[in-house]
Short mmCIF file of C-alpha atoms and ligand atoms in Angstrom, two decimals:
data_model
loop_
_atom_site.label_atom_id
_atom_site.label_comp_id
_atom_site.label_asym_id
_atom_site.label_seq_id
_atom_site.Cartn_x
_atom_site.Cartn_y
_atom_site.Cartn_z
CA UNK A 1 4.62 19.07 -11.68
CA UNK A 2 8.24 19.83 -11.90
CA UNK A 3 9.83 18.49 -15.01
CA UNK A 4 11.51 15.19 -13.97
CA UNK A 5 15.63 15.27 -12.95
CA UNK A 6 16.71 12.60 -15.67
CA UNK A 7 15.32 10.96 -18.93
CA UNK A 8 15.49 7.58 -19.77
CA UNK A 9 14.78 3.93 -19.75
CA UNK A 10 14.75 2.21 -16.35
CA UNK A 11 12.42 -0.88 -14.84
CA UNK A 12 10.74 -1.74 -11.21
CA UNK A 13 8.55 -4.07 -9.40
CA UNK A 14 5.52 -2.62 -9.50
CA UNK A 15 1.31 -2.92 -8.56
CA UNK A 16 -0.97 -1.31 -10.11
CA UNK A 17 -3.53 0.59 -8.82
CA UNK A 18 -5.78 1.83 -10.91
CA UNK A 19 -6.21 2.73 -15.17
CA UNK A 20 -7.96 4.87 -17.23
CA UNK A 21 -8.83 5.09 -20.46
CA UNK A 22 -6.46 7.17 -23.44
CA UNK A 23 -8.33 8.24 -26.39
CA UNK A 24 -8.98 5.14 -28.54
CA UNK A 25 -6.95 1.91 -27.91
CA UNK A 26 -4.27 3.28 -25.13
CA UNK A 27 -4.74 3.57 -21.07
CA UNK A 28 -2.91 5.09 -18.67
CA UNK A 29 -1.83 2.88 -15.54
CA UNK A 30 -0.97 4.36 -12.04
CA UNK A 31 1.42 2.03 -9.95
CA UNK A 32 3.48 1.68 -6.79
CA UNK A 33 6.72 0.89 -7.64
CA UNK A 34 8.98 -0.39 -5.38
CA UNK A 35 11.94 1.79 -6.77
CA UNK A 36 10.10 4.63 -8.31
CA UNK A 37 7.03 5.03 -5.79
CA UNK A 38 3.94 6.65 -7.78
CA UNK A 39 4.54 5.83 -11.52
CA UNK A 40 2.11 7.51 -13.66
CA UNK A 41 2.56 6.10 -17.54
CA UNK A 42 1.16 5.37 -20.76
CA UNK A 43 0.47 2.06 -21.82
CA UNK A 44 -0.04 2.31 -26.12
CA UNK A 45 -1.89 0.40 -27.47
CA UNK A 46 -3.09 -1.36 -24.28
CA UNK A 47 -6.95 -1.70 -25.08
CA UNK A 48 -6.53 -3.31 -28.75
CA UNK A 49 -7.18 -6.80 -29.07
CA UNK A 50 -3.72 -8.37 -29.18
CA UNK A 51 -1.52 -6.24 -27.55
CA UNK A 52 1.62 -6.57 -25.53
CA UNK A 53 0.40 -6.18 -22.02
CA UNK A 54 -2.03 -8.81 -22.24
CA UNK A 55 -4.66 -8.65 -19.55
CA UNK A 56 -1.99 -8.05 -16.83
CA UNK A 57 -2.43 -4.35 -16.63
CA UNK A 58 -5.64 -4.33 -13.88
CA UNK A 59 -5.51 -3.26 -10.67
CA UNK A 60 -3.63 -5.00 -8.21
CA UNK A 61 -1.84 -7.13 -10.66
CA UNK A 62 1.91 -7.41 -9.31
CA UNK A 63 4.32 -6.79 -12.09
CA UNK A 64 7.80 -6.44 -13.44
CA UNK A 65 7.73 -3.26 -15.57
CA UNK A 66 10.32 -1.52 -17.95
CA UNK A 67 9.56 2.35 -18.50
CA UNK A 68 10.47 5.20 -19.85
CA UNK A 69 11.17 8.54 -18.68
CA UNK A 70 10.04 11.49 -21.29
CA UNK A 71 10.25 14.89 -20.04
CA UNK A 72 6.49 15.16 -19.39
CA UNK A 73 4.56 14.17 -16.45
CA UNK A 74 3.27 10.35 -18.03
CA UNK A 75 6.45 8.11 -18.53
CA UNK A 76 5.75 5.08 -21.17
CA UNK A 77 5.06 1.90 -20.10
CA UNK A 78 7.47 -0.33 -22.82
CA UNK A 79 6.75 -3.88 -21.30
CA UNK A 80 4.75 -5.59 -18.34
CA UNK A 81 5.49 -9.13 -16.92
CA UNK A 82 3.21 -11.08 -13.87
CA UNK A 83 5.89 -11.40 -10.46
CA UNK A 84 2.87 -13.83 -9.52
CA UNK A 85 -0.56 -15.02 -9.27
CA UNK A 86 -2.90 -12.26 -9.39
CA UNK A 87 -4.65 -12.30 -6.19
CA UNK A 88 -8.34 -12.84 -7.68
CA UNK A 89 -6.88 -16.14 -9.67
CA UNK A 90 -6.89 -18.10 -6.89
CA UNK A 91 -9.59 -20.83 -7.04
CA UNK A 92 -10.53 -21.94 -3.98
CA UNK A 93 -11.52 -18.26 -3.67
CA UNK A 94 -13.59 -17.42 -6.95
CA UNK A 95 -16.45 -17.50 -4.51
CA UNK A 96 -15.30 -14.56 -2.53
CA UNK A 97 -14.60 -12.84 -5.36
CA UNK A 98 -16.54 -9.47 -5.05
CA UNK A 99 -15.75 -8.82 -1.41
CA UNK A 100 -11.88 -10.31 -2.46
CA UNK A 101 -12.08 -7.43 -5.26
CA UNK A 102 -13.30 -4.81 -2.62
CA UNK A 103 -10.69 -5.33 -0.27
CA UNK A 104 -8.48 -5.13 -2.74
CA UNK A 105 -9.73 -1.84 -4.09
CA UNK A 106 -9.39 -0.65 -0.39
CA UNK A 107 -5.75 -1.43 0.19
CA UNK A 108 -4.82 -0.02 -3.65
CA UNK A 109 -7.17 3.39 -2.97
CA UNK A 110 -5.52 4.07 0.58
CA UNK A 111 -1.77 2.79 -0.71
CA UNK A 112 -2.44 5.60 -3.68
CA UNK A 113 -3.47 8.53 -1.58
CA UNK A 114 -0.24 7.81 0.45
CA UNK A 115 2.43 7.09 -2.60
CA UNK A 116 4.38 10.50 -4.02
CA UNK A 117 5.29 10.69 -7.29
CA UNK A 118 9.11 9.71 -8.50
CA UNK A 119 9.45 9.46 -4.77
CA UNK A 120 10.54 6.04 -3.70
CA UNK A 121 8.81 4.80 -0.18
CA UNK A 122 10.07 0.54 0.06
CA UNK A 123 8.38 0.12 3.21
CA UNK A 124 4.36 1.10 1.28
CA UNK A 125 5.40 -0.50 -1.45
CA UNK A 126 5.52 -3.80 0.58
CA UNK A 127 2.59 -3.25 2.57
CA UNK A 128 1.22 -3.33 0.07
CA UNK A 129 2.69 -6.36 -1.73
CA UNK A 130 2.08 -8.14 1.99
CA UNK A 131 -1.50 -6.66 1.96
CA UNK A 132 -2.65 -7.99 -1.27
CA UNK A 133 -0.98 -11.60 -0.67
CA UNK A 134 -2.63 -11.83 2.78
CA UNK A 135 -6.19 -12.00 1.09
CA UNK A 136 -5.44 -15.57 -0.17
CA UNK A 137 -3.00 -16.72 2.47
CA UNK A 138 -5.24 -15.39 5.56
CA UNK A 139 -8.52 -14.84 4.44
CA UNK A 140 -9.83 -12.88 7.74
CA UNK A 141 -12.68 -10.29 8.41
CA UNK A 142 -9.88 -7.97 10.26
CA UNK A 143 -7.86 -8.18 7.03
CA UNK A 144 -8.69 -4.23 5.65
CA UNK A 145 -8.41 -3.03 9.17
CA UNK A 146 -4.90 -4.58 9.70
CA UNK A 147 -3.99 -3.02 6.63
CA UNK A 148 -5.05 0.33 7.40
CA UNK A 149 -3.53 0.40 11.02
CA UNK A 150 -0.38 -0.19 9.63
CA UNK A 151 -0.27 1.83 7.02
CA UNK A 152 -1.17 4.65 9.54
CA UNK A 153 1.32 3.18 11.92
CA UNK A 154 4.17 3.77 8.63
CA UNK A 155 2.77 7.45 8.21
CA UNK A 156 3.38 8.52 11.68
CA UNK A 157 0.02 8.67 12.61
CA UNK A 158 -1.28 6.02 14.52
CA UNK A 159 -1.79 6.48 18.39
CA UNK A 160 0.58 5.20 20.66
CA UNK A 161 -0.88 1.69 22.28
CA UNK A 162 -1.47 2.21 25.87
CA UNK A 163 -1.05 5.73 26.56
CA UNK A 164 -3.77 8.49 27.07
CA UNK A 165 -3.37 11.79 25.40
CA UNK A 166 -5.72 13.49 27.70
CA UNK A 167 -4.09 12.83 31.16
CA UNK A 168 -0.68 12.01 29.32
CA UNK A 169 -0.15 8.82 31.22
CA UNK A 170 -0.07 5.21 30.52
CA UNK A 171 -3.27 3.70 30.40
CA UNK A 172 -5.76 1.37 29.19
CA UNK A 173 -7.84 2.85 26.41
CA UNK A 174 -11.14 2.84 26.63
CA UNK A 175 -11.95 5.72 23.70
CA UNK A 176 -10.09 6.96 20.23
CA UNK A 177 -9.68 10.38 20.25
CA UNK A 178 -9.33 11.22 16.36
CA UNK A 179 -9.17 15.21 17.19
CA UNK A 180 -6.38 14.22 19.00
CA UNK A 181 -4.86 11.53 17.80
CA UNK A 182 -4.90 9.29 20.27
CA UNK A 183 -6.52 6.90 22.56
CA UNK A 184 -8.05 8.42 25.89
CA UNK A 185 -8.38 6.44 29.26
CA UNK A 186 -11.22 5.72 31.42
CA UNK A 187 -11.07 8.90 33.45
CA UNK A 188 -10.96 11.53 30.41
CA UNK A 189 -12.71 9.05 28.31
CA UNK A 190 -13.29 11.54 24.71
CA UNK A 191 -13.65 10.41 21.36
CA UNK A 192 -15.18 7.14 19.99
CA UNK A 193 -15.71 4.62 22.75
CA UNK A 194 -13.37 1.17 21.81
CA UNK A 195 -14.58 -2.21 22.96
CA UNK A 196 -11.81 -3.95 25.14
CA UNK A 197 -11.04 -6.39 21.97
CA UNK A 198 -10.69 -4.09 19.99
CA UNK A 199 -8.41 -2.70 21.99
CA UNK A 200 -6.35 -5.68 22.00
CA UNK A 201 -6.44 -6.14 18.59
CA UNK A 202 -5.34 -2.75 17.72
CA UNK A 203 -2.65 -2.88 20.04
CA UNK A 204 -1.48 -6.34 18.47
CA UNK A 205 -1.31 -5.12 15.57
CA UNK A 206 0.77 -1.64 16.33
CA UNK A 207 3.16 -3.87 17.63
CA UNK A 208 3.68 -5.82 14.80
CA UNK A 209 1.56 -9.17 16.01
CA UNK A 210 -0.24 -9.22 12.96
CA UNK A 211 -0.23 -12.88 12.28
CA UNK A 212 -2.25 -13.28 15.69
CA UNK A 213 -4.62 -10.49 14.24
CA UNK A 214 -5.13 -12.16 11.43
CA UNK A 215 -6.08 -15.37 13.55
CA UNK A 216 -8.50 -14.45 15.72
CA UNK A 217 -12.21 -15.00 15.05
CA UNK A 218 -14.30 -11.92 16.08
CA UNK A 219 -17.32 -10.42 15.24
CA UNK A 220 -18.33 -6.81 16.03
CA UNK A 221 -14.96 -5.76 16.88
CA UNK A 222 -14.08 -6.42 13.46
CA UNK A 223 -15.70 -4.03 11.83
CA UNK A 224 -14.44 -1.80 15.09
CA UNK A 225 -11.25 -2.00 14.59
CA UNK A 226 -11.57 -1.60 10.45
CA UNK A 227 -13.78 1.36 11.03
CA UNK A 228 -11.83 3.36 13.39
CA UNK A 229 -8.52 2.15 11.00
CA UNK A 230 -11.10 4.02 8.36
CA UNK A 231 -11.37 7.13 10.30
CA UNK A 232 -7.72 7.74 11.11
CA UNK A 233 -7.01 7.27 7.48
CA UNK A 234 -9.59 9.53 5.92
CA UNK A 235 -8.49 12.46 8.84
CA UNK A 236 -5.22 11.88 7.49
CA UNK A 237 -5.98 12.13 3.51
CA UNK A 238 -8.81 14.36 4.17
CA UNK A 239 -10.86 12.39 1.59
CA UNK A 240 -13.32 9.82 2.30
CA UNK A 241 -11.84 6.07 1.30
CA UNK A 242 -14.70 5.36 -1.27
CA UNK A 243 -13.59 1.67 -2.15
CA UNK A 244 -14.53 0.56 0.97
CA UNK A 245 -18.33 3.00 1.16
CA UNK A 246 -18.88 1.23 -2.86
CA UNK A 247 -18.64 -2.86 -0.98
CA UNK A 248 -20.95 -1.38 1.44
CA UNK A 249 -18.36 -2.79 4.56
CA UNK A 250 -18.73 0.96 6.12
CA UNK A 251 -22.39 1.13 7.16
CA UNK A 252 -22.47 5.02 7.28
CA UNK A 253 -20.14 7.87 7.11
CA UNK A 254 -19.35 8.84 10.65
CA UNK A 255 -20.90 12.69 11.41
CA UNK A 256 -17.18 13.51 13.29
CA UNK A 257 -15.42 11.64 9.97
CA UNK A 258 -17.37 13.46 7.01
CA UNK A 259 -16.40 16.85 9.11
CA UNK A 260 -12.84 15.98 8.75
CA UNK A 261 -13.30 15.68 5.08
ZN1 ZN B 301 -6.44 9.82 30.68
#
């Protein structure tokens, strides 16, 4: 990595997505800053007993951070304060707690794969943010899936709603063609077949009617829409999403998908 264009102290609004240990008693913490994008940083002293950082530093925790800038690749993390709630405090969910934590890990893995270093990006950061706060203020099955089709929608890489890329016309879709990006009507018909809710739903949610998403109650087209939301992502980061294959809510690795990997 390139050596970084200033040094010094400066702070963000940040999540963090995921830690590792450092030798003995420190950790290093990957966030999403909303200023900064992908802050990589040491956090001394983070794993002793009493230490300043508290438990806030695990993933998904929303913070307000102060850093500094070195002229290696880790800045240092100097202080960490909660913005709110961490989403897995909420009570009335402590039940849902597993599947809360791997839909969490979902949104956090695919976020990181998209973030670039010292390179700000506002719009993931509050996805993201938006993302994360949705799992306790609209607890829904489609919740992962809305995610992901927006987040392909901000790379540039979602199909355009209601327009074939085989005959180039507008059209119902009635297939996703990943090889080529887009959805397929019912005369050329390639690529993995969609139901007609799903459909809808996926079309809602290009087009920003995400609350309505959120509200409907659906069953197979659920997992549908999250798996094909799966696929487009993975072709895109050529690496499987494994938070989602670990809570077991993608039954099995597509044979087209895994070849894209
Ligand atoms: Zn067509």
């Amino acid at each position: 990595m390139s050596p970084p264009e200033w040094t010094g102290p400066y702070r963000d609004r940040a999540v963090v997505l995921r830690t590792y240990r450092l030798g003995e008693t420190s950790r290093i913490v990957v966030m999403l800053g909303e200023a900064h994008g992908l802050i990589r940083c040491v956090a001394k002293g983070a794993r002793k007993v009493r230490n300043r950082f508290g438990g806030r530093l695990q993933p998904a925790t929303h913070l307000n951070v102060r850093l500094w800038r070195g002229r290696g690749d880790l800045d240092t993390l100097t202080s960490a304060e909660s913005v709110e709630l961490h989403p897995f405090e909420h009570p009335r969910l402590l039940a849902d707690k597993l599947e809360l934590f791997g839909k969490a890990m979902a949104m956090l893995e695919a976020a990181g794969h998209l973030a670039l270093e010292r390179t700000p990006n506002p719009a993931l950061y509050d996805l993201l943010v938006r993302g994360l706060r949705s799992l306790h203020t609209h607890p829904s099955p489609l919740i992962v899936g809305a995610f992901l089709w927006r987040l392909a929608q901000l790379e540039g890489i979602a199909p355009a709603p209601g327009f074939c890329v085989g005959c180039e016309e507008p059209a119902n879709p009635v297939a996703l063609d990943l090889e080529r990006g887009g959805f397929t009507c019912a005369g050329c018909c390639r690529g993995a077949p969609l139901r007609p809710e799903t459909a809808r739903i996926i079309r809602d949610s290009l087009e920003g009617r995400t609350a309505a998403v959120l509200g409907r109650t659906t069953g197979q087209a659920a997992s549908e829409f999250e798996r094909l939301g799966v696929r487009i992502l993975e072709r895109h980061i050529e690496r499987p999403l494994r938070a989602l294959y670990f809570v077991g809510r993608v039954a099995s690795l597509p044979s087209d998908a895994s070849a894209a990997v």
